[in-house]
Short mmCIF file of C-alpha atoms and ligand atoms in Angstrom, two decimals:
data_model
loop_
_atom_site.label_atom_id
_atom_site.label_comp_id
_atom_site.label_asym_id
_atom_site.label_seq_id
_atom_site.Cartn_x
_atom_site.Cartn_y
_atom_site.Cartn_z
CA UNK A 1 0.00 0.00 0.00
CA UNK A 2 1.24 3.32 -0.78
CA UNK A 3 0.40 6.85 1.72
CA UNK A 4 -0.03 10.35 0.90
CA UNK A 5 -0.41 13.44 2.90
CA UNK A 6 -4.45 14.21 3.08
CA UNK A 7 -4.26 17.89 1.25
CA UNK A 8 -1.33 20.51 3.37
CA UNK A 9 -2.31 18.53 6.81
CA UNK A 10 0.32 16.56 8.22
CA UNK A 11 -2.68 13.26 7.95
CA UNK A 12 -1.17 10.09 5.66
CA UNK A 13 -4.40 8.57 4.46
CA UNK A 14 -4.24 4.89 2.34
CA UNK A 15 -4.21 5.49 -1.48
CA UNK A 16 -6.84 2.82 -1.33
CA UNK A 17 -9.71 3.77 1.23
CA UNK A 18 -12.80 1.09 2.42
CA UNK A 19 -15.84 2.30 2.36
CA UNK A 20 -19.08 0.73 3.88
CA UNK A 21 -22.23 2.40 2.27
CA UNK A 22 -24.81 -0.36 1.35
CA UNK A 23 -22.77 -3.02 2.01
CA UNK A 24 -22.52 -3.55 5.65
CA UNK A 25 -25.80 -3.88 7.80
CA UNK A 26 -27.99 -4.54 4.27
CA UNK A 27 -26.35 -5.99 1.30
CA UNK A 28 -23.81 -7.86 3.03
CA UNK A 29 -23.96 -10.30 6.50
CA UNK A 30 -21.31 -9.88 9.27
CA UNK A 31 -19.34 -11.74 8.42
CA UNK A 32 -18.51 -10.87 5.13
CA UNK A 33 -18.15 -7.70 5.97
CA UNK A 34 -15.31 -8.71 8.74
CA UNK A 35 -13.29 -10.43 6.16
CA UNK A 36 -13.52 -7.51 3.47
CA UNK A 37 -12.31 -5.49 6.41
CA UNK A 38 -9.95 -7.91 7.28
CA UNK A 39 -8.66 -8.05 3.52
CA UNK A 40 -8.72 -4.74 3.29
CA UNK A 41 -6.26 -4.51 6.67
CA UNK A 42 -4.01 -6.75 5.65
CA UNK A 43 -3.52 -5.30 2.09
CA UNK A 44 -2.17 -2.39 4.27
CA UNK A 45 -5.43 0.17 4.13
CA UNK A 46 -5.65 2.55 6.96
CA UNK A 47 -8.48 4.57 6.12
CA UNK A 48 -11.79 3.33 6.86
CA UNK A 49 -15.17 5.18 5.83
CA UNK A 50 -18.89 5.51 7.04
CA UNK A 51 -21.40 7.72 7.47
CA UNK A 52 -24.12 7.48 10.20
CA UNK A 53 -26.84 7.13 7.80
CA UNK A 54 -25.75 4.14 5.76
CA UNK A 55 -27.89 1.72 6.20
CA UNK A 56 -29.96 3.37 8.92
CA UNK A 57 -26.60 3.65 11.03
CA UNK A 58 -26.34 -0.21 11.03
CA UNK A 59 -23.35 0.39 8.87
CA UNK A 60 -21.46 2.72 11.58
CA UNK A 61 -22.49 -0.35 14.02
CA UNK A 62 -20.94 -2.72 11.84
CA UNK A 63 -17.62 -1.48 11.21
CA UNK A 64 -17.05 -0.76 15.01
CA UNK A 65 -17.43 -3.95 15.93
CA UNK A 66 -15.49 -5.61 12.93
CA UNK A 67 -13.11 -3.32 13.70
CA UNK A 68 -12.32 -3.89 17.35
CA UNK A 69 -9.35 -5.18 18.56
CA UNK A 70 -7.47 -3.10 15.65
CA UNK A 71 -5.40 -0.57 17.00
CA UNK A 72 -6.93 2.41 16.70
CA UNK A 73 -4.19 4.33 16.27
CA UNK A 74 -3.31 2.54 13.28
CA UNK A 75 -6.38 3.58 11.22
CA UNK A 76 -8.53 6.68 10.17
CA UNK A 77 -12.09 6.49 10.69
CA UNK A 78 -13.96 8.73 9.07
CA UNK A 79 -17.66 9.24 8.92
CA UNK A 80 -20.30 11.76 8.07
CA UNK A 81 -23.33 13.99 10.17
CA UNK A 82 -26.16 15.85 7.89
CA UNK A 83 -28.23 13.23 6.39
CA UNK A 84 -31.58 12.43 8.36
CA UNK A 85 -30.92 9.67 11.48
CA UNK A 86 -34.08 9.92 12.62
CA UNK A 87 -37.83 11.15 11.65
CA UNK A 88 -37.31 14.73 13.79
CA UNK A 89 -36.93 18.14 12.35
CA UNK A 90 -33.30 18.18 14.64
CA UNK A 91 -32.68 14.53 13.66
CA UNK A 92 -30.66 16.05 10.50
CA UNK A 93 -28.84 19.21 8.88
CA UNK A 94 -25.82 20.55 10.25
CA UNK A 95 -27.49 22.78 12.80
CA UNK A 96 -24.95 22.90 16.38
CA UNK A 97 -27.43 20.39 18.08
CA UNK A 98 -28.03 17.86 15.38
CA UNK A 99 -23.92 17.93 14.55
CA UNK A 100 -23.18 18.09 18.94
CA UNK A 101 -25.77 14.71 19.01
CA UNK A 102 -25.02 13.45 15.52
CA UNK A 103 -21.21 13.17 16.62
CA UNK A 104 -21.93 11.50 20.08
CA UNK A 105 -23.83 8.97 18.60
CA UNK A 106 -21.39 8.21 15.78
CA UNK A 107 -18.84 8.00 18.84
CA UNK A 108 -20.60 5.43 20.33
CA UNK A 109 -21.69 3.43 17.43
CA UNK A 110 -17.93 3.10 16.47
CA UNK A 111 -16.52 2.30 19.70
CA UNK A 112 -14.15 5.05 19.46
CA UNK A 113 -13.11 7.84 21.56
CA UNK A 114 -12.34 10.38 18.09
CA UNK A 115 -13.28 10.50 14.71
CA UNK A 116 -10.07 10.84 12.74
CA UNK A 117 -12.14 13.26 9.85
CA UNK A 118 -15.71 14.49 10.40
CA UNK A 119 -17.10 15.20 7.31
CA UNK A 120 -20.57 17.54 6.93
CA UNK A 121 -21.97 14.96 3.80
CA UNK A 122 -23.66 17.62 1.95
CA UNK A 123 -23.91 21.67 2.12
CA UNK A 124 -26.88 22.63 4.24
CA UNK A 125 -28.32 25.46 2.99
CA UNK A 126 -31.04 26.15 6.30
CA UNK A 127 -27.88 26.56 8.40
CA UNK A 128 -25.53 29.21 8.64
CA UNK A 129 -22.00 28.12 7.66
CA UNK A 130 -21.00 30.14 11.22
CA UNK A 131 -23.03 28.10 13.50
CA UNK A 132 -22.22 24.74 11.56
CA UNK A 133 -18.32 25.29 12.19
CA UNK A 134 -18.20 26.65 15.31
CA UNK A 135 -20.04 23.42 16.10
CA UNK A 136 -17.62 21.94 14.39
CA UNK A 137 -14.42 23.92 16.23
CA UNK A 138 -15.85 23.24 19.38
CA UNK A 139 -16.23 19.23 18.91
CA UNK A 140 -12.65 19.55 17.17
CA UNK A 141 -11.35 21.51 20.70
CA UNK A 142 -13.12 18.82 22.71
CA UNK A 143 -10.81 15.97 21.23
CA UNK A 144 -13.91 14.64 19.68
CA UNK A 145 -12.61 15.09 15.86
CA UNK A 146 -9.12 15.49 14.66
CA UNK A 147 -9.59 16.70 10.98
CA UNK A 148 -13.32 17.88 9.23
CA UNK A 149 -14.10 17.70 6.00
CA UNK A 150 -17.18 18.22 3.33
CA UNK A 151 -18.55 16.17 1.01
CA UNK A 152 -20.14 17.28 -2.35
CA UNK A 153 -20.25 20.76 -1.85
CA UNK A 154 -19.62 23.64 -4.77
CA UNK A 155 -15.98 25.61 -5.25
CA UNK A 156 -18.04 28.84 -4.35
CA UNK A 157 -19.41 27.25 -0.86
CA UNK A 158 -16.01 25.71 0.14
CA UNK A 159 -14.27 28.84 -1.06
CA UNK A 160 -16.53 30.71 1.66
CA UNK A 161 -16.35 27.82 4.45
CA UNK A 162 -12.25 27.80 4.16
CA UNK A 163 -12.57 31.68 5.22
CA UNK A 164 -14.35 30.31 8.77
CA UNK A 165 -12.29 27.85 9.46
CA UNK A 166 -9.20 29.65 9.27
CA UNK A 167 -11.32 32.10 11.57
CA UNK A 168 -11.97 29.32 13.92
CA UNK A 169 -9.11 27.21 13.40
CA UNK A 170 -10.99 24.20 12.37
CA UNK A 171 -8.87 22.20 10.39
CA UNK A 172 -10.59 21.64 7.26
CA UNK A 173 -8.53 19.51 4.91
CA UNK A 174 -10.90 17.10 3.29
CA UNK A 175 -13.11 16.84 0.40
CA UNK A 176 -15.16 13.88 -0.29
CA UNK A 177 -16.72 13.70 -4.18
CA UNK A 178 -17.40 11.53 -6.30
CA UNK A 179 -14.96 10.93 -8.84
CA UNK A 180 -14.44 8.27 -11.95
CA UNK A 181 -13.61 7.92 -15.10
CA UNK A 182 -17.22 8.46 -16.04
CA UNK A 183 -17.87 11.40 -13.83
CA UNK A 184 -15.44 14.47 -13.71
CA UNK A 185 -17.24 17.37 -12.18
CA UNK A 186 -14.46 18.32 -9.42
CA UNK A 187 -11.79 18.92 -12.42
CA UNK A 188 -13.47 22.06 -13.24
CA UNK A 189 -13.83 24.03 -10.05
CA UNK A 190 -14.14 22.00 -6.97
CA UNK A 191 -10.08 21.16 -6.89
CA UNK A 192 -8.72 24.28 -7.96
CA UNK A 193 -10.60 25.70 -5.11
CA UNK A 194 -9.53 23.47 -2.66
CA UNK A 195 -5.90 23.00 -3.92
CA UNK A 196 -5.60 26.70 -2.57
CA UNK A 197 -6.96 25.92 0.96
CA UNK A 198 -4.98 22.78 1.22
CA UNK A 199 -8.25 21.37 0.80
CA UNK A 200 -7.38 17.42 -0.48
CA UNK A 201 -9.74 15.08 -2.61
CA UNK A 202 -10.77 11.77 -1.02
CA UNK A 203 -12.95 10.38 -3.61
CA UNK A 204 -15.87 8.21 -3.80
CA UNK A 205 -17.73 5.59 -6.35
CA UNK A 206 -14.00 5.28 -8.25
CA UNK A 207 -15.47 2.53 -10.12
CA UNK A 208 -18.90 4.26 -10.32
CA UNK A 209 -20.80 1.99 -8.23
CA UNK A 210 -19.08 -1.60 -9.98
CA UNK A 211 -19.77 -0.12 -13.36
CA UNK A 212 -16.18 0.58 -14.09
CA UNK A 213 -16.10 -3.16 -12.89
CA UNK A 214 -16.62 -4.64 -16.54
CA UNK A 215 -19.00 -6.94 -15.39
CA UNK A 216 -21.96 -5.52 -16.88
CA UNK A 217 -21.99 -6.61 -20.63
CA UNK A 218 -24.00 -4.49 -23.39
CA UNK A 219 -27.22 -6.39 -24.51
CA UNK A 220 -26.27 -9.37 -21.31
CA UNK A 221 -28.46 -9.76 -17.96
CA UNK A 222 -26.70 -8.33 -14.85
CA UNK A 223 -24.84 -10.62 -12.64
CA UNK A 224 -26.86 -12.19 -9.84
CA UNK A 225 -26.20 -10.43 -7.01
CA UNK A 226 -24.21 -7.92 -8.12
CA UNK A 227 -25.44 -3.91 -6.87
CA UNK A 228 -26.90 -3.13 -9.94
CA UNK A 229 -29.35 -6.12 -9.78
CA UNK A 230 -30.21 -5.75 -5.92
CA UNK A 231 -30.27 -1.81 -6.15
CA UNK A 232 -32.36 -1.79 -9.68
CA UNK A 233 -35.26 0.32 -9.24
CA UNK A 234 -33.90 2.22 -6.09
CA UNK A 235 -33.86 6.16 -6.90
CA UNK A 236 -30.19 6.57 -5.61
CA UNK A 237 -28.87 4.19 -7.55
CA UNK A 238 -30.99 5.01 -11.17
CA UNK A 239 -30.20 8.46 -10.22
CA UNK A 240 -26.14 8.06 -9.98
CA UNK A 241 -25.24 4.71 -11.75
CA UNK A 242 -28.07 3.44 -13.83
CA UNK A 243 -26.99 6.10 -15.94
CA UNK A 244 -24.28 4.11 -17.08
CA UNK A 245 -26.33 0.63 -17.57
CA UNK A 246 -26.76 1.94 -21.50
CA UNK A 247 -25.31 -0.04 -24.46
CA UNK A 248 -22.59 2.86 -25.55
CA UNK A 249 -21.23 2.65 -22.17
CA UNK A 250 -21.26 -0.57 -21.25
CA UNK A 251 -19.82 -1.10 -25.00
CA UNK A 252 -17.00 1.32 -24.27
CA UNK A 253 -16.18 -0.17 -20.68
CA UNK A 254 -15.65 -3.36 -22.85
CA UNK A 255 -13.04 -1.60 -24.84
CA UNK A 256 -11.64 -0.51 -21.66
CA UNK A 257 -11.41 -3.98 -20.17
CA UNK A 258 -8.92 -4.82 -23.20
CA UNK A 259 -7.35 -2.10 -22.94
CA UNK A 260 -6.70 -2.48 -19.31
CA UNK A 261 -5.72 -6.24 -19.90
CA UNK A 262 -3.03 -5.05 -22.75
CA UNK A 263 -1.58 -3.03 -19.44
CA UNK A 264 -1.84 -6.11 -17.62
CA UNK A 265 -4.36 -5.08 -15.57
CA UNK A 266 -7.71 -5.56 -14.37
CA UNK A 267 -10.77 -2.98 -15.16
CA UNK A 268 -10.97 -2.52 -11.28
CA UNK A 269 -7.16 -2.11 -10.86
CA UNK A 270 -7.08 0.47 -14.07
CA UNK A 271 -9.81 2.98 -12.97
CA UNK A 272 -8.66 3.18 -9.43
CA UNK A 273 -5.36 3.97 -10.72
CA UNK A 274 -6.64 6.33 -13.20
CA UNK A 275 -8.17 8.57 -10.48
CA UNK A 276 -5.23 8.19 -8.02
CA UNK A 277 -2.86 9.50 -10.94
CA UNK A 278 -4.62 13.16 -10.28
CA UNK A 279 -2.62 14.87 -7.27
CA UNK A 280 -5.01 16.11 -5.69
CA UNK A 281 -6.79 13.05 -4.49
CA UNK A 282 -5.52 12.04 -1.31
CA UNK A 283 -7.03 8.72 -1.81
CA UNK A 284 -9.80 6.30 -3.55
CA UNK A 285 -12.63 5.03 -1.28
CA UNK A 286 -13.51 1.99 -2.35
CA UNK A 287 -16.79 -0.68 -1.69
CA UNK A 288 -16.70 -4.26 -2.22
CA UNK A 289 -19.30 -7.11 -1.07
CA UNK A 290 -16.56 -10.17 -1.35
CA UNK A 291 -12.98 -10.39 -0.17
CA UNK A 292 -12.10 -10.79 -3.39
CA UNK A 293 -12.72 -7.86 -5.03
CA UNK A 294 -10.88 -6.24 -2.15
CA UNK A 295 -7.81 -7.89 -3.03
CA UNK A 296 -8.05 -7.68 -6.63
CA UNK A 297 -8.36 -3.52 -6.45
CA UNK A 298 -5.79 -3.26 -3.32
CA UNK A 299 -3.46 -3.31 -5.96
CA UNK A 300 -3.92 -0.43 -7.77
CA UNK A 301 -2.14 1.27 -5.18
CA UNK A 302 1.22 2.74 -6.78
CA UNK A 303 0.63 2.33 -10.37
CA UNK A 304 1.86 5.11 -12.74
CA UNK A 305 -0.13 5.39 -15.81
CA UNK A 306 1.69 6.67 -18.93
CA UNK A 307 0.24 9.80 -21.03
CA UNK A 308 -0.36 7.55 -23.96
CA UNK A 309 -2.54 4.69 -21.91
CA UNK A 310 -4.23 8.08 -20.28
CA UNK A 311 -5.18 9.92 -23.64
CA UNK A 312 -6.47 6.24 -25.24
CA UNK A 313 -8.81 6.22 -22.25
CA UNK A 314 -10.02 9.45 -23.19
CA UNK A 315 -10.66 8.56 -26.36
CA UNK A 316 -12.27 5.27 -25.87
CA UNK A 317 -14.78 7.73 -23.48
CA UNK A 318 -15.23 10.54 -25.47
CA UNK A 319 -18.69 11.90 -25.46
CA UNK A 320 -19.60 9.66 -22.05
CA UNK A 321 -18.19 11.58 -19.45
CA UNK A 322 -19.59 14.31 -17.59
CA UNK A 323 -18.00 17.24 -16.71
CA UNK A 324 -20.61 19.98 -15.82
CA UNK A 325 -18.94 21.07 -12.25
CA UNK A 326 -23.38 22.02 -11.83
CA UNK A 327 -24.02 18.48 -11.28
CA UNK A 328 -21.83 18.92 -7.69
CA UNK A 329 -23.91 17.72 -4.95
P1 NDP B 1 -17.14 1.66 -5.97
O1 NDP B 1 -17.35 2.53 -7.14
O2 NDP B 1 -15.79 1.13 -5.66
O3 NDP B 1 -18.19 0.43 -6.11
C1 NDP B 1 -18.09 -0.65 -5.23
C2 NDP B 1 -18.92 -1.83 -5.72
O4 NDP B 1 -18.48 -2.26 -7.01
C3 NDP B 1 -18.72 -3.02 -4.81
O5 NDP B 1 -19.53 -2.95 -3.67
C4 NDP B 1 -19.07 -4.16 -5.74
O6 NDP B 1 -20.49 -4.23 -5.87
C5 NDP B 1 -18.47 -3.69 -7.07
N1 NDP B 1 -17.06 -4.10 -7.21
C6 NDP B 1 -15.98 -3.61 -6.56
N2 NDP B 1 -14.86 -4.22 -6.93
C7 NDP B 1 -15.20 -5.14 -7.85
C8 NDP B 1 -14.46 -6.07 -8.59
N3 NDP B 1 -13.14 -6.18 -8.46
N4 NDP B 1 -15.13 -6.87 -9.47
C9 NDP B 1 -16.48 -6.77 -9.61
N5 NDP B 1 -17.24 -5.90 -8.90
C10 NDP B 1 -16.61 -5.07 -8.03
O7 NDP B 1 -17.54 2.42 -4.67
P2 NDP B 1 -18.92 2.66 -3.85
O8 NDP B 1 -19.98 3.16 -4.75
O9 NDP B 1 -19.20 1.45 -3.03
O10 NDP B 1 -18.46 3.84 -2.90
C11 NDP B 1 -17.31 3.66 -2.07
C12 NDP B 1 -17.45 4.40 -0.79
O11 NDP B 1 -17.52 5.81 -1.04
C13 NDP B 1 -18.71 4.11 0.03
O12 NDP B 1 -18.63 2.91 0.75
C14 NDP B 1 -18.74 5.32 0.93
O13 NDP B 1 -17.82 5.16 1.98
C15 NDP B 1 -18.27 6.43 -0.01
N6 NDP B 1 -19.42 7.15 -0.60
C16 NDP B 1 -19.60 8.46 -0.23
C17 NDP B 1 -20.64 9.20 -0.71
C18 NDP B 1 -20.80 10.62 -0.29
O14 NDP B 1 -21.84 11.23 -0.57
N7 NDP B 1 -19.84 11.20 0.38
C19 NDP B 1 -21.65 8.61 -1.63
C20 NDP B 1 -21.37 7.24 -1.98
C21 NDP B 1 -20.28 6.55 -1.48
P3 NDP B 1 -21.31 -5.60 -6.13
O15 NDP B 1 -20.40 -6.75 -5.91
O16 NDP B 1 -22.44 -5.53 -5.19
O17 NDP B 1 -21.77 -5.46 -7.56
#
């Protein structure tokens, strides 16, 4: 496993991060959750990530108690506070109280005494930015949270929430997006305007929810089991990957597999690597629901790309990516 430096903070994050969203506490059982984690842990990952609404915060549940016994100094654990926890009008947003509870919560669920980055998952825009980070400042003063972060949010609102928390001193140093092959919206804005507040990309959906897998074949049923046949129909995932689940794609992803094969590498292996070889990203979350597929994408970790292999990507792609830095959020 290779390291790098989360954004200007002195955190090393895993180039390859796990992630638990659908997986643990609904598509997957305990205990093959424990030995993705497990696989993931002994493939040298450090960075673990949650959020307390995955899975109804079963997920958060999960991944505290495959985690125990790990030393806890030897991992990140990140997870998230904004999404609704609960049926309440205070049960979600990043108002002081809901962030103050949200937090303790998370705490407990993960059997932890800190949360190594905090992120707020999306911008709340009911809120003031002021009262969100001083919540934020104080839970970071209280040894609660070492680093916060945001997920999905534009350049303009990061651009005006880097200006409080150099106020506060909150040390904001993360951004969570998602980011493929497929879907590009960050290049445009979001990482210019974090590259100038140290601001580092932690990205999400790498292989755009399995797509970038190659195991979805033009005009051939989905694999059993796989997310796109247990999440068909489900709003999320139309909304964000069934996009994707169209002939020309799925056509071009084949050409991609070749291609990635001629490198003497795997689909998996080639679009993590493809993200990681942008600077800015501090790391690649990834999701798996076998052990397997853990180990298999581990090893993108490290791998240089060359300009050539880069630009025939581009081309293979052309006219399937998207770009428009509006679709943030
Ligand atoms: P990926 O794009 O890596 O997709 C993971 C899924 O792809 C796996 O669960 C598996 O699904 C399939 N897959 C992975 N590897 C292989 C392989 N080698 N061969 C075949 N299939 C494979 O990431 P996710 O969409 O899971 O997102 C990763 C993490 O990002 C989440 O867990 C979460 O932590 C974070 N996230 C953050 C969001 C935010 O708003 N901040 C939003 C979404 C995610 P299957 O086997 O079921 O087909």
């Amino acid at each position: 496993m290779n390291y790098r430096k989360l954004g200007a903070s002195g955190l090393s994050l895993s180039e390859i991060a796990f992630g638990n969203w659908i997986t643990h506490g609904a598509q997957v059982d305990n205990d093959t959750a424990k030995a993705c984690v497990h696989a993931a842990l002994d493939a040298g990952v450090t960075t673990f990530d949650t959020a307390d609404v995955y899975s109804d915060t079963k997920a958060e549940t999960v991944l505290g108690q495959v985690l125990k016994g790990v030393r806890r100094e030897s991992i990140e654990l990140c997870t998230k506070v904004y999404q609704p926890t609960g049926t309440g009008p205070n049960d979600r947003g990043l108002s002081r109280k809901h962030i103050m509870e949200a937090c303790n919560s998370s705490l407990n669920r993960l059997q932890t005494d800190y949360i190594d980055i905090y992120y707020a998952h999306r911008f709340d825009k009911k809120v003031s930015l002021e009262e969100t980070f001083l919540a934020f400042s104080d839970l970071v003063r209280q040894g609660k949270v070492l680093y916060v972060g945001i997920s999905e949010w534009t350049a303009e609102q990061i651009g005006q929430a880097a200006v409080l928390a150099r106020e506060l001193r909150v040390p904001l140093v993360a951004s969570q997006p998602q980011y493929s092959m497929l879907w590009r919206v960050i290049e445009a804005e979001v990482v210019q305007a974090c590259e100038r507040e140290g601001i580092g990309q932690v990205v999400w959906s790498p292989l755009a929810q399995g797509i970038l897998s190659g195991k979805y074949l033009p005009n051939e049923p989905m694999p059993q089991g796989s997310r796109a046949s247990t999440s068909a129909g489900s709003p999320f995932f139309e909304r964000l990957a069934g996009q994707w689940l169209r002939t020309e794609v799925l056509v071009a992803v084949s050409r991609l597999t070749s291609l990635a094969r001629e490198a003497g590498l795997t689909l998996p292996q080639l679009a993590l690597a493809w993200v990681l070889q942008n600077p800015q990203v501090s790391a690649a979350i990834i999701g798996a629901s076998k052990p397997e597929q853990v180990k298999e994408n581990v090893k993108a970790a490290g791998i240089c790309l060359e300009p050539e292999l880069m630009s025939q990507i581009d081309k293979i792609l052309e006219g399937l990516v998207e770009r428009d830095p509006e679709k943030t959020g």
